[in-house]
mmCIF file of C-alpha atoms and ligand atoms in Angstrom:
data_model
loop_
_atom_site.group_PDB
_atom_site.id
_atom_site.type_symbol
_atom_site.label_atom_id
_atom_site.label_comp_id
_atom_site.label_asym_id
_atom_site.label_seq_id
_atom_site.Cartn_x
_atom_site.Cartn_y
_atom_site.Cartn_z
ATOM 1 C CA UNK A 1 -18.193 28.969 5.805
ATOM 2 C CA UNK A 2 -15.114 26.971 4.682
ATOM 3 C CA UNK A 3 -13.037 24.733 6.890
ATOM 4 C CA UNK A 4 -9.999 26.878 6.317
ATOM 5 C CA UNK A 5 -12.743 30.041 8.279
ATOM 6 C CA UNK A 6 -13.966 27.975 10.488
ATOM 7 C CA UNK A 7 -10.140 26.840 11.764
ATOM 8 C CA UNK A 8 -9.806 30.780 11.866
ATOM 9 C CA UNK A 9 -12.229 31.305 14.189
ATOM 10 C CA UNK A 10 -11.243 28.263 16.657
ATOM 11 C CA UNK A 11 -7.535 28.601 16.983
ATOM 12 C CA UNK A 12 -5.973 30.534 19.999
ATOM 13 C CA UNK A 13 -2.273 31.477 19.542
ATOM 14 C CA UNK A 14 -1.837 32.080 23.279
ATOM 15 C CA UNK A 15 -2.845 28.870 23.798
ATOM 16 C CA UNK A 16 -0.787 27.535 21.290
ATOM 17 C CA UNK A 17 2.414 29.126 22.461
ATOM 18 C CA UNK A 18 1.438 27.797 26.127
ATOM 19 C CA UNK A 19 1.099 23.873 24.742
ATOM 20 C CA UNK A 20 4.332 24.363 23.135
ATOM 21 C CA UNK A 21 5.901 25.787 26.140
ATOM 22 C CA UNK A 22 4.499 22.464 27.820
ATOM 23 C CA UNK A 23 5.754 19.927 25.742
ATOM 24 C CA UNK A 24 9.149 21.524 25.627
ATOM 25 C CA UNK A 25 9.526 21.297 29.468
ATOM 26 C CA UNK A 26 8.382 17.895 29.069
ATOM 27 C CA UNK A 27 10.789 16.684 26.809
ATOM 28 C CA UNK A 28 13.647 18.842 29.233
ATOM 29 C CA UNK A 29 14.344 21.067 26.899
ATOM 30 C CA UNK A 30 16.736 23.653 27.661
ATOM 31 C CA UNK A 31 15.159 26.476 30.231
ATOM 32 C CA UNK A 32 15.475 29.368 27.752
ATOM 33 C CA UNK A 33 13.617 27.884 24.995
ATOM 34 C CA UNK A 34 10.630 27.314 27.203
ATOM 35 C CA UNK A 35 10.763 30.368 28.487
ATOM 36 C CA UNK A 36 10.600 32.083 25.105
ATOM 37 C CA UNK A 37 7.281 30.699 24.303
ATOM 38 C CA UNK A 38 5.804 31.572 27.985
ATOM 39 C CA UNK A 39 6.858 35.081 27.829
ATOM 40 C CA UNK A 40 5.480 35.389 24.182
ATOM 41 C CA UNK A 41 2.251 33.873 25.979
ATOM 42 C CA UNK A 42 2.287 36.511 28.719
ATOM 43 C CA UNK A 43 3.264 39.751 26.416
ATOM 44 C CA UNK A 44 0.288 38.705 23.897
ATOM 45 C CA UNK A 45 -2.354 37.665 26.743
ATOM 46 C CA UNK A 46 -1.978 41.479 28.193
ATOM 47 C CA UNK A 47 -3.126 42.890 24.680
ATOM 48 C CA UNK A 48 -6.925 42.977 23.266
ATOM 49 C CA UNK A 49 -7.036 40.460 20.865
ATOM 50 C CA UNK A 50 -7.629 42.560 17.909
ATOM 51 C CA UNK A 51 -4.199 44.319 18.398
ATOM 52 C CA UNK A 52 -2.465 41.105 18.713
ATOM 53 C CA UNK A 53 -4.148 40.110 15.353
ATOM 54 C CA UNK A 54 -3.378 43.378 13.953
ATOM 55 C CA UNK A 55 -0.008 43.488 14.767
ATOM 56 C CA UNK A 56 0.119 40.140 13.183
ATOM 57 C CA UNK A 57 -0.863 41.621 9.683
ATOM 58 C CA UNK A 58 1.420 44.427 10.095
ATOM 59 C CA UNK A 59 4.495 42.216 10.924
ATOM 60 C CA UNK A 60 5.103 44.246 13.936
ATOM 61 C CA UNK A 61 4.402 41.503 16.814
ATOM 62 C CA UNK A 62 8.197 41.171 17.335
ATOM 63 C CA UNK A 63 8.331 44.719 18.384
ATOM 64 C CA UNK A 64 6.699 43.632 21.510
ATOM 65 C CA UNK A 65 8.831 42.566 24.688
ATOM 66 C CA UNK A 66 8.944 39.092 24.740
ATOM 67 C CA UNK A 67 7.993 38.386 21.320
ATOM 68 C CA UNK A 68 11.150 36.897 18.788
ATOM 69 C CA UNK A 69 10.756 35.617 15.315
ATOM 70 C CA UNK A 70 10.045 32.067 16.262
ATOM 71 C CA UNK A 71 7.209 32.775 18.507
ATOM 72 C CA UNK A 72 6.009 35.466 16.054
ATOM 73 C CA UNK A 73 5.602 32.968 13.277
ATOM 74 C CA UNK A 74 3.672 30.630 15.497
ATOM 75 C CA UNK A 75 1.320 33.610 16.416
ATOM 76 C CA UNK A 76 0.837 34.119 12.538
ATOM 77 C CA UNK A 77 0.599 30.694 11.479
ATOM 78 C CA UNK A 78 -2.110 30.052 14.563
ATOM 79 C CA UNK A 79 -4.195 33.425 13.460
ATOM 80 C CA UNK A 80 -4.152 32.080 10.184
ATOM 81 C CA UNK A 81 -6.176 29.078 11.184
ATOM 82 C CA UNK A 82 -3.287 26.630 11.059
ATOM 83 C CA UNK A 83 -1.790 24.447 13.434
ATOM 84 C CA UNK A 84 1.599 26.311 14.037
ATOM 85 C CA UNK A 85 4.836 24.127 12.046
ATOM 86 C CA UNK A 86 6.715 24.276 15.782
ATOM 87 C CA UNK A 87 3.953 22.470 17.227
ATOM 88 C CA UNK A 88 2.765 20.124 15.003
ATOM 89 C CA UNK A 89 6.613 19.253 15.146
ATOM 90 C CA UNK A 90 6.775 18.621 18.648
ATOM 91 C CA UNK A 91 3.313 16.929 18.749
ATOM 92 C CA UNK A 92 4.828 14.725 16.192
ATOM 93 C CA UNK A 93 7.656 13.426 18.000
ATOM 94 C CA UNK A 94 6.419 13.827 21.804
ATOM 95 C CA UNK A 95 6.198 10.682 23.890
ATOM 96 C CA UNK A 96 8.060 8.720 20.988
ATOM 97 C CA UNK A 97 11.108 6.662 21.792
ATOM 98 C CA UNK A 98 13.609 8.877 19.677
ATOM 99 C CA UNK A 99 16.450 6.172 19.712
ATOM 100 C CA UNK A 100 13.549 3.957 18.197
ATOM 101 C CA UNK A 101 12.674 7.007 15.603
ATOM 102 C CA UNK A 102 16.564 7.057 14.726
ATOM 103 C CA UNK A 103 16.990 3.375 14.221
ATOM 104 C CA UNK A 104 13.689 3.287 12.267
ATOM 105 C CA UNK A 105 15.385 6.056 9.960
ATOM 106 C CA UNK A 106 18.059 4.161 9.611
ATOM 107 C CA UNK A 107 16.766 0.931 9.089
ATOM 108 C CA UNK A 108 15.174 2.959 6.108
ATOM 109 C CA UNK A 109 18.326 3.904 4.417
ATOM 110 C CA UNK A 110 19.511 1.851 1.699
ATOM 111 C CA UNK A 111 22.595 3.716 0.537
ATOM 112 C CA UNK A 112 24.987 6.568 1.238
ATOM 113 C CA UNK A 113 25.449 9.466 -1.137
ATOM 114 C CA UNK A 114 28.601 11.154 0.142
ATOM 115 C CA UNK A 115 31.689 8.716 0.517
ATOM 116 C CA UNK A 116 35.710 8.955 -0.340
ATOM 117 C CA UNK A 117 38.039 6.807 -1.509
ATOM 118 C CA UNK A 118 41.955 6.943 -1.875
ATOM 119 C CA UNK A 119 41.601 8.384 -5.363
ATOM 120 C CA UNK A 120 41.055 11.915 -3.644
ATOM 121 C CA UNK A 121 42.025 12.276 0.449
ATOM 122 C CA UNK A 122 40.017 8.926 1.709
ATOM 123 C CA UNK A 123 41.964 6.186 2.939
ATOM 124 C CA UNK A 124 40.900 3.030 1.372
ATOM 125 C CA UNK A 125 40.582 1.876 -2.293
ATOM 126 C CA UNK A 126 37.100 2.065 -3.785
ATOM 127 C CA UNK A 127 36.537 -1.522 -3.705
ATOM 128 C CA UNK A 128 37.160 -1.758 0.540
ATOM 129 C CA UNK A 129 34.619 1.069 0.674
ATOM 130 C CA UNK A 130 32.150 -0.854 -1.505
ATOM 131 C CA UNK A 131 32.464 -4.242 0.450
ATOM 132 C CA UNK A 132 32.047 -2.269 3.696
ATOM 133 C CA UNK A 133 28.702 -1.023 2.446
ATOM 134 C CA UNK A 134 27.678 -4.421 1.262
ATOM 135 C CA UNK A 135 28.466 -5.711 4.967
ATOM 136 C CA UNK A 136 26.281 -2.451 6.140
ATOM 137 C CA UNK A 137 23.336 -3.732 4.162
ATOM 138 C CA UNK A 138 23.410 -0.487 1.637
ATOM 139 C CA UNK A 139 22.367 -1.533 -1.996
ATOM 140 C CA UNK A 140 24.469 1.084 -2.973
ATOM 141 C CA UNK A 141 27.337 3.714 -2.349
ATOM 142 C CA UNK A 142 27.627 6.584 -4.301
ATOM 143 C CA UNK A 143 31.308 7.367 -4.913
ATOM 144 C CA UNK A 144 31.797 10.971 -4.248
ATOM 145 C CA UNK A 145 35.300 12.500 -4.684
ATOM 146 C CA UNK A 146 36.877 15.966 -4.531
ATOM 147 C CA UNK A 147 37.117 17.895 -7.535
ATOM 148 C CA UNK A 148 40.186 19.532 -8.900
ATOM 149 C CA UNK A 149 40.265 23.000 -6.841
ATOM 150 C CA UNK A 150 40.578 20.902 -3.741
ATOM 151 C CA UNK A 151 44.492 20.218 -4.094
ATOM 152 C CA UNK A 152 44.826 19.451 -0.305
ATOM 153 C CA UNK A 153 42.510 16.895 -0.868
ATOM 154 C CA UNK A 154 43.925 15.441 -4.205
ATOM 155 C CA UNK A 155 40.962 16.315 -6.050
ATOM 156 C CA UNK A 156 40.242 14.609 -9.217
ATOM 157 C CA UNK A 157 40.713 16.208 -12.645
ATOM 158 C CA UNK A 158 38.423 15.789 -15.579
ATOM 159 C CA UNK A 159 41.002 13.090 -17.023
ATOM 160 C CA UNK A 160 41.282 11.288 -13.394
ATOM 161 C CA UNK A 161 37.623 11.293 -12.939
ATOM 162 C CA UNK A 162 36.534 9.578 -16.685
ATOM 163 C CA UNK A 163 39.227 7.160 -15.886
ATOM 164 C CA UNK A 164 37.436 6.586 -12.230
ATOM 165 C CA UNK A 165 34.168 6.377 -14.080
ATOM 166 C CA UNK A 166 35.664 3.263 -16.254
ATOM 167 C CA UNK A 167 37.389 1.798 -13.125
ATOM 168 C CA UNK A 168 33.819 1.917 -11.173
ATOM 169 C CA UNK A 169 32.161 0.308 -13.987
ATOM 170 C CA UNK A 170 34.947 -2.586 -13.693
ATOM 171 C CA UNK A 171 34.688 -2.890 -9.812
ATOM 172 C CA UNK A 172 30.557 -2.972 -10.180
ATOM 173 C CA UNK A 173 30.809 -6.018 -12.294
ATOM 174 C CA UNK A 174 32.737 -7.770 -9.614
ATOM 175 C CA UNK A 175 30.203 -7.129 -6.537
ATOM 176 C CA UNK A 176 27.693 -9.340 -5.522
ATOM 177 C CA UNK A 177 24.173 -8.957 -7.241
ATOM 178 C CA UNK A 178 21.783 -6.598 -5.599
ATOM 179 C CA UNK A 179 24.652 -3.797 -4.865
ATOM 180 C CA UNK A 180 26.272 -1.518 -7.279
ATOM 181 C CA UNK A 181 28.349 1.701 -6.752
ATOM 182 C CA UNK A 182 27.023 4.984 -8.261
ATOM 183 C CA UNK A 183 29.056 7.061 -9.511
ATOM 184 C CA UNK A 184 29.351 11.031 -8.033
ATOM 185 C CA UNK A 185 31.548 13.696 -7.048
ATOM 186 C CA UNK A 186 31.641 16.220 -3.971
ATOM 187 C CA UNK A 187 32.217 19.193 -6.287
ATOM 188 C CA UNK A 188 33.413 22.648 -4.999
ATOM 189 C CA UNK A 189 31.072 25.306 -4.843
ATOM 190 C CA UNK A 190 33.568 28.288 -6.508
ATOM 191 C CA UNK A 191 33.833 31.723 -5.236
ATOM 192 C CA UNK A 192 30.932 32.396 -8.275
ATOM 193 C CA UNK A 193 29.188 29.762 -7.437
ATOM 194 C CA UNK A 194 29.748 27.515 -10.256
ATOM 195 C CA UNK A 195 30.799 24.254 -10.016
ATOM 196 C CA UNK A 196 34.508 22.808 -10.178
ATOM 197 C CA UNK A 197 33.991 20.212 -12.753
ATOM 198 C CA UNK A 198 33.221 19.946 -16.809
ATOM 199 C CA UNK A 199 29.601 20.497 -17.428
ATOM 200 C CA UNK A 200 29.761 17.175 -19.495
ATOM 201 C CA UNK A 201 31.328 15.291 -16.990
ATOM 202 C CA UNK A 202 29.043 16.139 -14.170
ATOM 203 C CA UNK A 203 26.140 15.291 -16.286
ATOM 204 C CA UNK A 204 27.341 12.037 -16.836
ATOM 205 C CA UNK A 205 27.466 11.542 -13.225
ATOM 206 C CA UNK A 206 24.647 9.464 -11.057
ATOM 207 C CA UNK A 207 24.899 12.299 -8.050
ATOM 208 C CA UNK A 208 26.426 15.607 -7.440
ATOM 209 C CA UNK A 209 27.042 16.421 -4.399
ATOM 210 C CA UNK A 210 28.008 20.247 -3.951
ATOM 211 C CA UNK A 211 29.928 21.741 -1.181
ATOM 212 C CA UNK A 212 31.759 25.132 -0.291
ATOM 213 C CA UNK A 213 35.358 24.262 0.925
ATOM 214 C CA UNK A 214 37.096 27.869 0.524
ATOM 215 C CA UNK A 215 36.064 30.954 1.305
ATOM 216 C CA UNK A 216 33.830 30.067 4.188
ATOM 217 C CA UNK A 217 34.115 33.426 5.642
ATOM 218 C CA UNK A 218 32.454 35.030 2.602
ATOM 219 C CA UNK A 219 30.143 37.787 3.793
ATOM 220 C CA UNK A 220 26.466 37.330 3.783
ATOM 221 C CA UNK A 221 25.383 38.410 0.850
ATOM 222 C CA UNK A 222 28.194 37.091 -1.049
ATOM 223 C CA UNK A 223 27.920 33.028 0.382
ATOM 224 C CA UNK A 224 24.044 33.225 -0.024
ATOM 225 C CA UNK A 225 24.306 34.311 -3.992
ATOM 226 C CA UNK A 226 27.203 31.988 -3.981
ATOM 227 C CA UNK A 227 25.039 29.187 -2.580
ATOM 228 C CA UNK A 228 21.871 29.774 -4.752
ATOM 229 C CA UNK A 229 23.740 30.082 -8.055
ATOM 230 C CA UNK A 230 25.281 26.470 -7.232
ATOM 231 C CA UNK A 231 21.877 25.402 -6.477
ATOM 232 C CA UNK A 232 20.319 26.666 -9.490
ATOM 233 C CA UNK A 233 23.146 24.801 -11.416
ATOM 234 C CA UNK A 234 20.936 21.840 -13.225
ATOM 235 C CA UNK A 235 23.609 19.266 -12.304
ATOM 236 C CA UNK A 236 23.567 19.785 -8.452
ATOM 237 C CA UNK A 237 21.259 17.122 -6.777
ATOM 238 C CA UNK A 238 22.752 17.627 -2.899
ATOM 239 C CA UNK A 239 24.231 20.877 -1.161
ATOM 240 C CA UNK A 240 26.881 18.993 1.118
ATOM 241 C CA UNK A 241 27.503 20.383 4.543
ATOM 242 C CA UNK A 242 26.061 23.457 4.302
ATOM 243 C CA UNK A 243 27.284 25.865 7.053
ATOM 244 C CA UNK A 244 30.904 24.508 7.059
ATOM 245 C CA UNK A 245 31.165 24.358 10.408
ATOM 246 C CA UNK A 246 33.478 21.964 12.718
ATOM 247 C CA UNK A 247 32.353 21.475 16.152
ATOM 248 C CA UNK A 248 35.188 19.658 17.407
ATOM 249 C CA UNK A 249 38.596 18.276 16.156
ATOM 250 C CA UNK A 250 38.666 15.215 13.744
ATOM 251 C CA UNK A 251 39.151 11.440 14.991
ATOM 252 C CA UNK A 252 42.442 10.632 15.285
ATOM 253 C CA UNK A 253 44.000 9.480 11.836
ATOM 254 C CA UNK A 254 41.148 10.995 9.728
ATOM 255 C CA UNK A 255 42.632 13.666 7.456
ATOM 256 C CA UNK A 256 40.125 16.023 5.395
ATOM 257 C CA UNK A 257 40.162 19.211 3.096
ATOM 258 C CA UNK A 258 41.820 22.083 4.540
ATOM 259 C CA UNK A 259 42.964 20.210 7.656
ATOM 260 C CA UNK A 260 46.641 20.020 7.297
ATOM 261 C CA UNK A 261 48.344 21.355 10.410
ATOM 262 C CA UNK A 262 44.876 22.451 12.020
ATOM 263 C CA UNK A 263 44.006 18.761 13.505
ATOM 264 C CA UNK A 264 42.354 20.815 16.802
ATOM 265 C CA UNK A 265 40.839 23.679 15.024
ATOM 266 C CA UNK A 266 36.774 24.077 15.356
ATOM 267 C CA UNK A 267 34.864 26.517 12.721
ATOM 268 C CA UNK A 268 31.980 28.946 13.093
ATOM 269 C CA UNK A 269 29.272 28.145 10.421
ATOM 270 C CA UNK A 270 29.232 30.232 7.510
ATOM 271 C CA UNK A 271 26.971 33.115 7.014
ATOM 272 C CA UNK A 272 24.046 33.245 4.898
ATOM 273 C CA UNK A 273 20.183 33.608 4.328
ATOM 274 C CA UNK A 274 19.026 29.988 5.209
ATOM 275 C CA UNK A 275 15.210 30.736 4.327
ATOM 276 C CA UNK A 276 16.493 31.999 0.780
ATOM 277 C CA UNK A 277 18.825 29.013 0.118
ATOM 278 C CA UNK A 278 16.494 26.399 1.731
ATOM 279 C CA UNK A 279 13.255 27.819 -0.644
ATOM 280 C CA UNK A 280 15.770 27.638 -3.527
ATOM 281 C CA UNK A 281 16.597 23.850 -2.504
ATOM 282 C CA UNK A 282 12.904 23.281 -2.736
ATOM 283 C CA UNK A 283 12.560 25.348 -6.154
ATOM 284 C CA UNK A 284 15.428 23.219 -7.836
ATOM 285 C CA UNK A 285 14.698 20.161 -5.947
ATOM 286 C CA UNK A 286 17.841 19.868 -4.308
ATOM 287 C CA UNK A 287 18.560 17.773 -1.172
ATOM 288 C CA UNK A 288 19.892 19.433 1.829
ATOM 289 C CA UNK A 289 22.641 16.796 3.195
ATOM 290 C CA UNK A 290 22.446 15.825 6.799
ATOM 291 C CA UNK A 291 26.130 15.092 7.424
ATOM 292 C CA UNK A 292 26.866 12.569 9.958
ATOM 293 C CA UNK A 293 30.678 13.362 10.680
ATOM 294 C CA UNK A 294 30.597 14.064 14.583
ATOM 295 C CA UNK A 295 32.949 16.708 14.021
ATOM 296 C CA UNK A 296 30.588 18.578 11.633
ATOM 297 C CA UNK A 297 26.976 17.535 12.802
ATOM 298 C CA UNK A 298 26.171 19.941 9.910
ATOM 299 C CA UNK A 299 23.919 21.557 9.388
ATOM 300 C CA UNK A 300 22.796 22.267 13.227
ATOM 301 C CA UNK A 301 19.666 21.176 14.500
ATOM 302 C CA UNK A 302 17.765 24.444 14.377
ATOM 303 C CA UNK A 303 18.706 24.489 10.401
ATOM 304 C CA UNK A 304 17.591 20.890 9.819
ATOM 305 C CA UNK A 305 14.496 22.140 11.075
ATOM 306 C CA UNK A 306 14.137 25.170 9.021
ATOM 307 C CA UNK A 307 14.969 23.295 6.139
ATOM 308 C CA UNK A 308 12.003 20.702 6.849
ATOM 309 C CA UNK A 309 9.745 23.607 7.414
ATOM 310 C CA UNK A 310 10.556 24.993 4.338
ATOM 311 C CA UNK A 311 9.836 21.647 2.693
ATOM 312 C CA UNK A 312 12.844 20.679 1.818
ATOM 313 C CA UNK A 313 14.475 16.945 0.904
ATOM 314 C CA UNK A 314 17.313 15.465 2.955
ATOM 315 C CA UNK A 315 20.271 13.530 2.342
ATOM 316 C CA UNK A 316 21.614 11.265 5.574
ATOM 317 C CA UNK A 317 25.400 11.099 4.379
ATOM 318 C CA UNK A 318 28.754 9.886 5.971
ATOM 319 C CA UNK A 319 30.970 11.902 4.298
ATOM 320 C CA UNK A 320 33.056 8.767 5.056
ATOM 321 C CA UNK A 321 36.881 8.636 4.446
ATOM 322 C CA UNK A 322 37.527 5.186 5.819
ATOM 323 C CA UNK A 323 35.145 2.169 5.787
ATOM 324 C CA UNK A 324 34.474 2.103 9.698
ATOM 325 C CA UNK A 325 32.946 5.499 9.011
ATOM 326 C CA UNK A 326 30.196 4.362 6.626
ATOM 327 C CA UNK A 327 28.571 3.380 9.905
ATOM 328 C CA UNK A 328 28.362 6.919 11.337
ATOM 329 C CA UNK A 329 24.802 7.069 9.124
ATOM 330 C CA UNK A 330 23.236 6.536 12.836
ATOM 331 C CA UNK A 331 24.306 9.689 13.954
ATOM 332 C CA UNK A 332 22.700 11.716 11.411
ATOM 333 C CA UNK A 333 19.694 9.667 11.847
ATOM 334 C CA UNK A 334 19.809 10.643 15.261
ATOM 335 C CA UNK A 335 19.756 14.246 14.698
ATOM 336 C CA UNK A 336 17.190 13.992 11.700
ATOM 337 C CA UNK A 337 14.876 12.072 14.082
ATOM 338 C CA UNK A 338 15.340 14.554 17.036
ATOM 339 C CA UNK A 339 14.013 17.351 14.399
ATOM 340 C CA UNK A 340 11.202 15.281 13.130
ATOM 341 C CA UNK A 341 12.627 14.383 9.636
ATOM 342 C CA UNK A 342 10.545 11.980 8.206
ATOM 343 C CA UNK A 343 11.845 9.055 5.926
ATOM 344 C CA UNK A 344 9.712 9.801 2.903
ATOM 345 C CA UNK A 345 11.787 13.558 2.813
ATOM 346 C CA UNK A 346 15.092 11.394 3.038
ATOM 347 C CA UNK A 347 16.406 10.609 -0.640
ATOM 348 C CA UNK A 348 18.526 7.386 0.199
ATOM 349 C CA UNK A 349 15.615 5.618 1.805
ATOM 350 C CA UNK A 350 15.106 5.422 -2.098
ATOM 351 C CA UNK A 351 16.443 2.246 -4.221
ATOM 352 C CA UNK A 352 19.031 3.262 -6.371
ATOM 353 C CA UNK A 353 17.098 3.366 -9.713
ATOM 354 C CA UNK A 354 14.734 5.520 -7.864
ATOM 355 C CA UNK A 355 17.642 7.981 -6.801
ATOM 356 C CA UNK A 356 19.088 8.079 -10.178
ATOM 357 C CA UNK A 357 15.668 8.511 -12.076
ATOM 358 C CA UNK A 358 15.537 11.627 -9.270
ATOM 359 C CA UNK A 359 18.965 13.183 -10.325
ATOM 360 C CA UNK A 360 18.525 12.748 -14.049
ATOM 361 C CA UNK A 361 15.131 14.446 -13.766
HETATM 362 ZN ZN1 ZN B 1 32.996 18.224 2.080
HETATM 363 ZN ZN1 ZN B 2 33.010 15.171 1.582
#
């Protein structure tokens, strides 16, 4: 009998559901979440063991009152002899000081992969952004100004981007040793999933962040197709603020794409098949951005957890449009730590050379 088979005989899905409920209660999580696991445990306890296994095999657990998608997945993993991912995550973070975890993650970050200058809609010159990054202890800053179609944000044409590359090379010569600006772009993911910049130019850049800024209300099928096409593009390295949501108004004095005259607006998440998108990110080795901006907090925690389960890498970025905003990384770190994202899944814990080697691979 293999280890795996032996484990099969030992795992009790009902005990796992109850354990999860207990840990959620202890962590003072919302009552409805705890109740989901308690009622699933109760529903399954009322059935013969064979019926639970049979329903799990047939994918019919969710037909039972009290069993949802998440709890059904835990049961299936448990029956397969594996510690449910949900439980493993809770065990990994329970009893730990989340502030300390977030701080550790922040300390592990060596740079920022999503920032803007006054070449597009940022408020400051590249030099000032770089110096602020040096003061924060970063080893690098990826400059990712917008692409041409985002006219409200003064997106850079191919010509302007080429000029920016020359300018960055000059600025880099004057910066302290051990720090450098990496070249990049926040390129719009267009309606058909193509990227809004010359292929050859994208190939020259150190880091390519791709984001959806238009047609955010596309229906689920269209948005999913669009995102999958972008992720399959060999130039894409990081999927930026994937849901496009706005949870609050922007901080005073901050402009951003699409916010002219809509400064107090919130925006719902775009609808897409998150499992398909995250699976594609794993397949094409594209990192999922954890956007630190307070008004974005994108992706929401439930999607960070799903991306983590899927096996995605992450980039914890500020999307800073001003030097002071470069310090917002701690917000992203808090959210990441809350979801149990380990430092070794975060690409900006790498040194600049490692990062560039990865994006070029
Ligand atoms: Zn953006
Ligand atoms: Zn941005």
